[in-house]
Amino acid sequence: MSRDARLYPLRQTHVEPQDDALWNWAQNAQVGSRQQVKRPANEAELQQLLRQSQCQVRVVGSKLSPGRMLHVGENDLLLDLSALSGLIASDENSVTFGAATPLQQVYRTLTEMDRMLGSSPGVIAVQTLAGAMATGTHGQGLQQSSLADEALRIRMVLADGSLREFDRGDDDFAAAQVTLGALGIITAVTLRTEPFRIFTCHKFAVSADNLEQDLPRWNDEYPLSKAWWFVDDNLMHVWNAHEASDAERQRYEQNHRQVVEHANTGDDSLNDTIDQTLAHMHRDTQIHGKGGKQFRTVTRFRDFTDVTGDIYQLFCRGIAVPQINVEIGVPLENTPAIISKIKSWYAENRPHMHYPIILRCTGASSAWLSPSYQRPTCYFGFVVYYADDGSLSQDGLHFLTEIEKLLVEEGGRPHWGKYYDDQRYTWREIYPKWDEFRALRRQLDPQLRFSNDYINTLFD
């Protein structure tokens, strides 16, 4: 198998419903067979299943991760934990959900309770709670970090079928926050909550000439900030959000808690850039017309306007489309110098830009394996969409490869649930608690049952 085929596999465009093969969501990797999937009805059944078997086990979740994270051998088990979902308990400061609860259900339930999480949401809400935590899913804003950092208690079934609860304050709690599924099977999570708040998001386009100074300033001045860098046109599209004023909050309530668009703030200054980006995407993907979901991720920037809404309405706006998504987190303090290096590299090489660079910053995380562990972080995100025939733009993949090299040299840590070249990283050097995590894994799972080829290669 070639290096590109290993890192960026082609997509199967026609999977027969009667086929026994089980594919990940993007249909670019077979993770096992449907016959290998077990669906325990409750936690007790899950415990019994583990006691009665000796094989390796992986949880499929929403199957959004790259196939290498989910794949099992032909004699191993895949677990569908969809029965372990929903609200279990709540009080005035916390909620407990089943681990397989989709994030969209978590957010909807919290909103109905006039509560919210302290973390900004990831953009894709069909992820399961445990899966999003296990891969370090994060939002944007220096005043928060990853979803896992909102956990107060994590309930887990271990390899021998026993139960273990990790409580915030335990010596090894930080290991259980982001696990890659390598310690045990999470069945329930207790999350701390905050009072429900409303935000107003200001959207604007600006030159990238001063991005080195602008990006840190936006993140210092606003609790939530996200930016898209259209490198070809040297332009930024920026969302900066602050807590809504009393008048804005009143308008939102009068609008039945639906997003309020602000009058007289429409801006068409990015429209030409959007048309150029769409032309690139149409050529790369060979998809005709304008109806594809991937095109809607760009067309929403046309004629943009300021809006008021809750944090989930404003920032949980991802459109799930099969893609190769690479995201690397670098130390925030190094980000201005890194931006300058990207500008110089782009000017020298003029690479083909398939999609704008997505920039999100977060505060430091307490989770040992979070890409934001112990440091405020700027995440650089890159996307290449699949063509109709399941292929990928070779120019786009070349760009991903080259930009990952640059970010690795700057101390970058990859998002676990996305694509990256694992051979570029020396994990012990970039994660201070790497060996402590490996030791705990051996302690809790001495037979390495919660492993596969990917996990074993990573840790052993």
XYZ file of C-alpha atoms in Angstrom:
460
model
C 0.000 0.000 0.000
C 1.359 3.439 -0.935
C 1.922 6.055 1.698
C -0.931 8.279 0.409
C -3.319 5.305 0.252
C -2.489 4.487 3.866
C -2.923 8.049 5.128
C -5.706 9.207 2.815
C -7.684 6.148 1.624
C -10.052 6.354 -1.333
C -13.768 6.197 -0.666
C -16.089 3.357 -1.650
C -18.965 5.067 -3.446
C -21.191 1.985 -3.738
C -21.613 -0.179 -0.654
C -24.346 -2.766 -1.054
C -26.881 -2.857 1.834
C -26.667 -6.653 2.001
C -22.871 -6.580 2.220
C -21.643 -7.995 5.525
C -18.688 -5.595 5.570
C -18.957 -2.779 8.100
C -17.434 0.517 6.966
C -16.640 3.695 8.823
C -18.907 6.666 8.177
C -16.791 8.078 5.336
C -16.748 4.627 3.667
C -13.000 4.824 3.175
C -12.109 1.928 5.486
C -13.662 -1.392 6.451
C -13.636 -1.718 10.245
C -14.965 -5.269 10.473
C -18.103 -7.214 9.609
C -21.670 -6.708 10.728
C -21.566 -10.167 12.322
C -18.925 -8.911 14.760
C -21.147 -6.154 16.179
C -22.690 -6.744 19.606
C -25.335 -4.441 21.089
C -25.552 -4.818 24.874
C -28.881 -3.554 26.205
C -27.378 -2.121 29.383
C -24.202 -1.825 31.399
C -24.692 -5.227 33.076
C -24.896 -6.964 29.684
C -21.731 -5.173 28.627
C -19.930 -6.401 31.743
C -21.087 -9.968 31.110
C -20.010 -9.784 27.470
C -16.487 -8.803 28.492
C -16.289 -11.519 31.155
C -17.338 -14.202 28.681
C -14.882 -13.255 25.939
C -11.133 -12.902 25.642
C -10.828 -11.151 22.270
C -9.999 -7.558 21.465
C -12.863 -5.056 21.545
C -13.462 -1.638 19.977
C -16.509 0.648 20.198
C -17.890 1.859 16.856
C -19.680 4.978 18.149
C -20.821 7.164 15.267
C -17.986 5.718 13.073
C -16.757 9.225 12.176
C -13.127 8.445 13.041
C -10.584 7.170 10.514
C -10.931 3.437 10.033
C -7.590 2.607 11.608
C -8.919 3.721 14.998
C -11.959 1.413 14.793
C -10.724 -1.621 12.867
C -10.642 -5.063 14.498
C -9.464 -8.518 13.462
C -11.881 -11.114 12.167
C -12.169 -12.864 15.555
C -12.653 -9.678 17.584
C -15.706 -7.685 18.660
C -17.199 -4.339 17.711
C -19.577 -2.777 20.219
C -22.635 -0.688 19.447
C -23.480 1.077 22.718
C -26.464 3.051 21.429
C -28.623 1.613 24.234
C -26.418 3.432 26.764
C -27.660 6.903 25.921
C -29.873 9.638 27.296
C -30.047 11.745 30.428
C -29.374 9.730 33.587
C -29.332 12.393 36.317
C -29.000 16.139 36.869
C -28.672 18.714 39.600
C -28.238 22.477 39.604
C -24.564 22.258 38.596
C -24.165 19.039 36.603
C -25.734 16.490 34.262
C -24.999 12.798 33.741
C -25.520 11.228 30.309
C -25.061 7.776 28.894
C -21.788 7.628 27.003
C -23.396 6.926 23.609
C -25.653 9.990 23.756
C -25.233 12.057 20.563
C -23.894 15.536 21.280
C -26.935 17.089 19.613
C -29.122 15.400 22.242
C -26.829 16.604 25.026
C -27.037 20.182 23.762
C -30.798 20.045 23.230
C -31.396 18.675 26.726
C -29.187 21.315 28.332
C -30.938 24.108 26.445
C -34.325 22.859 27.657
C -32.904 23.002 31.206
C -31.617 26.587 30.667
C -28.096 25.237 31.140
C -25.006 24.920 28.929
C -21.497 23.504 29.040
C -18.509 25.706 29.725
C -16.810 24.373 26.587
C -17.651 25.629 23.132
C -19.072 22.805 20.980
C -17.325 20.986 18.202
C -18.956 21.651 14.861
C -20.283 18.108 14.244
C -23.051 17.169 16.705
C -23.739 13.598 15.544
C -20.684 12.433 17.504
C -21.321 10.447 20.653
C -20.383 12.025 23.966
C -17.756 9.398 24.829
C -16.320 9.363 21.309
C -15.975 13.137 21.216
C -14.231 13.132 24.592
C -11.943 10.227 23.710
C -10.561 12.021 20.648
C -10.141 15.466 22.225
C -12.981 17.259 20.442
C -12.872 21.013 21.076
C -14.489 24.271 20.075
C -13.025 27.768 20.052
C -12.163 30.376 22.673
C -9.268 30.809 25.095
C -11.621 30.815 28.090
C -12.411 27.105 27.536
C -10.724 23.970 26.264
C -11.967 20.555 25.129
C -15.274 18.854 25.868
C -13.372 16.403 28.089
C -12.372 19.255 30.388
C -16.009 19.653 31.453
C -16.158 16.116 32.872
C -16.571 15.677 36.622
C -16.922 11.886 36.706
C -16.278 9.177 34.112
C -17.764 5.701 34.574
C -15.917 2.900 32.792
C -16.167 -0.872 32.349
C -12.704 -2.424 32.437
C -11.358 -5.401 30.509
C -12.315 -7.933 33.204
C -15.893 -6.630 33.332
C -15.411 -4.688 36.565
C -16.513 -1.081 37.030
C -14.314 1.901 37.762
C -15.361 5.507 38.350
C -12.812 8.241 37.743
C -13.586 11.390 39.743
C -12.105 14.818 39.149
C -9.316 15.083 41.683
C -8.209 11.447 41.308
C -4.548 11.084 40.378
C -5.398 9.378 37.091
C -8.574 11.280 36.201
C -6.677 13.246 33.536
C -5.868 9.960 31.782
C -9.560 9.033 31.534
C -10.571 12.334 29.914
C -9.007 11.546 26.506
C -8.336 7.816 26.099
C -8.605 6.880 22.403
C -10.690 4.004 23.796
C -7.528 2.343 25.123
C -8.297 2.147 28.870
C -11.819 0.764 29.026
C -15.367 1.332 27.795
C -16.977 4.514 29.041
C -20.653 4.018 29.934
C -21.606 7.338 31.584
C -20.177 10.835 31.985
C -21.060 13.574 34.474
C -20.495 17.068 33.097
C -20.468 20.376 34.940
C -22.913 22.947 33.637
C -23.377 26.722 33.648
C -26.401 29.015 33.366
C -27.745 29.376 29.817
C -26.285 32.396 28.016
C -26.906 34.133 24.703
C -24.175 35.443 22.395
C -23.958 37.910 19.556
C -21.551 36.905 16.815
C -19.962 39.619 14.683
C -18.896 38.412 11.242
C -16.525 40.346 9.004
C -13.947 40.026 6.238
C -10.494 41.560 6.563
C -7.075 41.358 4.946
C -4.696 38.700 6.292
C -1.789 41.162 6.126
C -1.792 41.552 9.921
C -3.024 38.078 10.862
C 0.003 37.493 13.094
C -1.214 40.295 15.366
C -4.948 40.079 14.689
C -5.499 36.424 15.630
C -4.124 36.711 19.199
C -5.989 39.997 19.673
C -9.343 38.560 18.543
C -8.936 35.678 20.958
C -7.948 37.966 23.816
C -10.854 40.354 23.266
C -13.673 37.841 22.639
C -14.669 34.733 24.591
C -15.372 32.903 21.302
C -13.490 33.442 18.051
C -13.100 31.462 14.827
C -11.502 32.404 11.517
C -11.158 31.070 7.968
C -8.022 32.031 6.046
C -8.502 32.263 2.261
C -4.788 32.207 1.488
C -5.129 32.642 -2.291
C -6.875 35.995 -1.825
C -5.069 36.981 1.397
C -8.440 37.398 3.112
C -9.920 36.360 6.454
C -13.520 35.604 7.336
C -13.890 36.040 11.096
C -16.543 35.223 13.696
C -16.078 37.024 17.028
C -18.754 36.468 19.681
C -19.474 38.117 23.031
C -22.318 37.772 25.493
C -25.438 39.469 24.122
C -26.706 42.764 25.485
C -30.034 42.967 27.310
C -31.700 44.338 24.183
C -30.248 41.577 21.990
C -31.291 38.921 24.497
C -34.824 40.323 24.569
C -35.058 40.197 20.761
C -33.879 36.582 20.860
C -36.564 35.603 23.396
C -39.211 37.434 21.375
C -38.085 35.430 18.350
C -38.937 32.199 20.219
C -35.242 31.464 20.854
C -34.459 31.229 17.169
C -31.334 32.875 15.726
C -31.809 36.603 15.129
C -30.110 38.134 12.088
C -29.139 41.752 12.571
C -30.620 44.174 10.059
C -28.350 46.368 7.929
C -25.220 44.311 8.586
C -25.182 42.254 5.381
C -21.709 42.088 3.822
C -20.968 40.847 0.299
C -17.240 41.674 0.329
C -16.267 38.001 0.351
C -18.532 36.914 -2.496
C -15.861 36.960 -5.246
C -13.535 34.899 -3.068
C -16.358 32.449 -2.376
C -17.018 32.051 -6.103
C -13.318 31.359 -6.724
C -13.165 28.809 -3.906
C -16.279 27.061 -5.225
C -14.724 26.871 -8.694
C -11.661 25.156 -7.202
C -13.853 22.723 -5.270
C -16.008 21.893 -8.312
C -12.882 21.153 -10.352
C -11.309 19.050 -7.581
C -14.402 17.016 -6.743
C -15.874 16.642 -10.253
C -19.267 17.302 -8.681
C -21.574 19.244 -10.966
C -24.211 21.743 -9.929
C -24.333 23.577 -6.599
C -26.348 21.227 -4.429
C -23.553 19.280 -2.751
C -23.229 19.588 1.016
C -19.542 20.396 0.706
C -20.383 23.522 -1.265
C -22.768 24.717 1.433
C -19.821 24.858 3.847
C -18.525 27.753 1.709
C -21.672 29.376 0.296
C -22.851 30.244 3.838
C -20.125 32.928 3.839
C -21.940 34.824 1.092
C -23.783 37.976 2.178
C -22.995 37.203 5.809
C -24.577 39.075 8.701
C -24.195 39.409 12.463
C -26.390 37.040 14.461
C -27.607 36.475 18.023
C -28.298 33.008 19.440
C -27.132 30.403 21.917
C -23.667 28.876 21.648
C -24.908 25.726 19.937
C -26.955 27.570 17.339
C -24.000 29.781 16.461
C -21.026 27.420 16.539
C -22.339 23.873 16.165
C -22.803 24.450 12.441
C -20.773 21.691 10.843
C -22.077 19.899 7.755
C -21.088 16.228 7.818
C -19.535 15.460 4.423
C -17.007 12.667 3.689
C -13.621 14.325 3.643
C -9.982 14.123 4.643
C -9.735 16.474 7.604
C -6.357 17.287 9.158
C -6.112 19.461 12.263
C -2.882 20.209 14.131
C -2.661 22.122 17.419
C 0.432 24.276 18.043
C 1.462 26.372 21.062
C -0.491 29.623 20.983
C 2.614 31.658 21.793
C 4.308 30.353 18.635
C 1.324 30.996 16.376
C 2.330 34.436 14.975
C 5.709 33.051 13.870
C 4.003 29.975 12.385
C 1.563 32.134 10.408
C 4.528 34.063 9.002
C 6.194 30.794 7.990
C 3.034 29.599 6.247
C 2.830 32.892 4.356
C 6.463 32.574 3.231
C 6.020 28.917 2.292
C 2.870 29.741 0.314
C 4.543 32.645 -1.510
C 7.430 30.393 -2.526
C 5.467 27.289 -3.507
C 2.025 28.623 -4.518
C 0.289 25.349 -3.507
C -3.195 24.530 -4.716
C -5.716 25.600 -2.047
C -8.740 23.303 -1.980
C -10.395 24.979 1.030
C -9.576 27.841 3.437
C -7.431 27.168 6.512
C -9.607 27.026 9.636
C -8.169 28.690 12.760
C -9.507 27.965 16.255
C -7.791 28.631 19.579
C -8.475 27.068 22.988
C -7.199 27.340 26.518
C -4.975 24.701 28.104
C -6.445 21.260 28.840
C -5.920 19.080 31.902
C -6.268 15.836 29.896
C -2.952 14.016 29.476
C -3.571 13.160 25.825
C -5.347 16.335 24.770
C -3.498 18.214 22.000
C -4.011 21.256 24.274
C -2.479 19.598 27.353
C -0.877 22.235 29.600
C -0.771 24.904 26.895
C -3.107 27.364 25.193
C -3.313 26.109 21.634
C -4.079 27.311 18.134
C -5.543 24.627 15.876
C -4.885 24.820 12.130
C -7.528 22.857 10.217
C -7.401 21.655 6.600
C -9.997 19.861 4.469
C -9.974 17.966 1.169
C -13.364 16.692 -0.008
C -13.895 13.462 -1.913
C -14.830 13.549 -5.586
C -17.952 11.816 -6.873
C -15.912 8.739 -7.805
C -14.310 8.480 -4.351
C -10.965 9.928 -5.393
C -9.107 12.877 -3.870
C -7.363 15.889 -5.355
C -3.662 15.036 -5.522
C -2.779 18.716 -5.283
C -4.917 18.972 -2.176
C -3.250 15.938 -0.589
C 0.205 17.317 -1.406
C -0.748 20.504 0.423
C -1.868 18.494 3.482
C 1.414 16.588 3.540
C 3.595 19.668 3.280
C 1.685 21.756 5.802
C 1.707 18.894 8.332
C 5.503 18.736 8.025
C 5.720 22.431 8.822
C 3.432 22.223 11.845
C 5.146 19.116 13.253
C 8.421 21.050 13.276
C 6.681 23.694 15.404
C 5.644 21.262 18.141
C 2.269 20.395 16.615
C -0.003 17.729 18.094
C -2.681 16.207 15.809
C -6.370 15.903 16.563
C -6.797 12.197 17.361
C -10.121 11.793 15.560
C -8.872 13.201 12.253
C -6.158 12.261 9.758
C -2.426 12.586 10.355
C 0.845 10.856 9.559
C 1.668 9.025 12.790
C 5.249 8.395 11.633
C 6.059 12.102 11.866
C 5.535 12.321 15.629
C 7.633 11.296 18.608
C 4.800 11.007 21.105
C 6.912 10.868 24.251
C 8.521 14.184 23.324
C 5.286 16.073 22.694
C 3.138 14.551 25.477
C 4.722 14.911 28.956
C 2.454 12.232 30.459
C 2.815 9.715 27.622
C 4.624 7.078 29.681
C 2.234 7.523 32.622
C -0.701 6.878 30.293
C 1.006 3.769 28.861
C 1.631 2.444 32.378
C -2.023 2.979 33.383
C -3.164 1.260 30.193
C -1.061 -1.796 31.073
C -2.447 -1.752 34.604
C -6.124 -1.513 33.643
C -5.928 -3.682 30.523
C -2.988 -6.102 30.935
C -4.187 -8.273 28.044
C -4.553 -5.195 25.790
C -8.119 -6.071 24.896
C -9.062 -2.463 24.053
C -6.505 -2.333 21.273
C -6.035 -2.963 17.590
C -3.087 -2.578 15.214
C -3.314 1.218 15.368
C -3.469 1.420 19.177
C -0.703 -1.149 19.637
C 1.587 0.653 17.219
C 0.854 3.959 18.920
C 1.623 2.873 22.481
C 3.851 -0.192 22.149
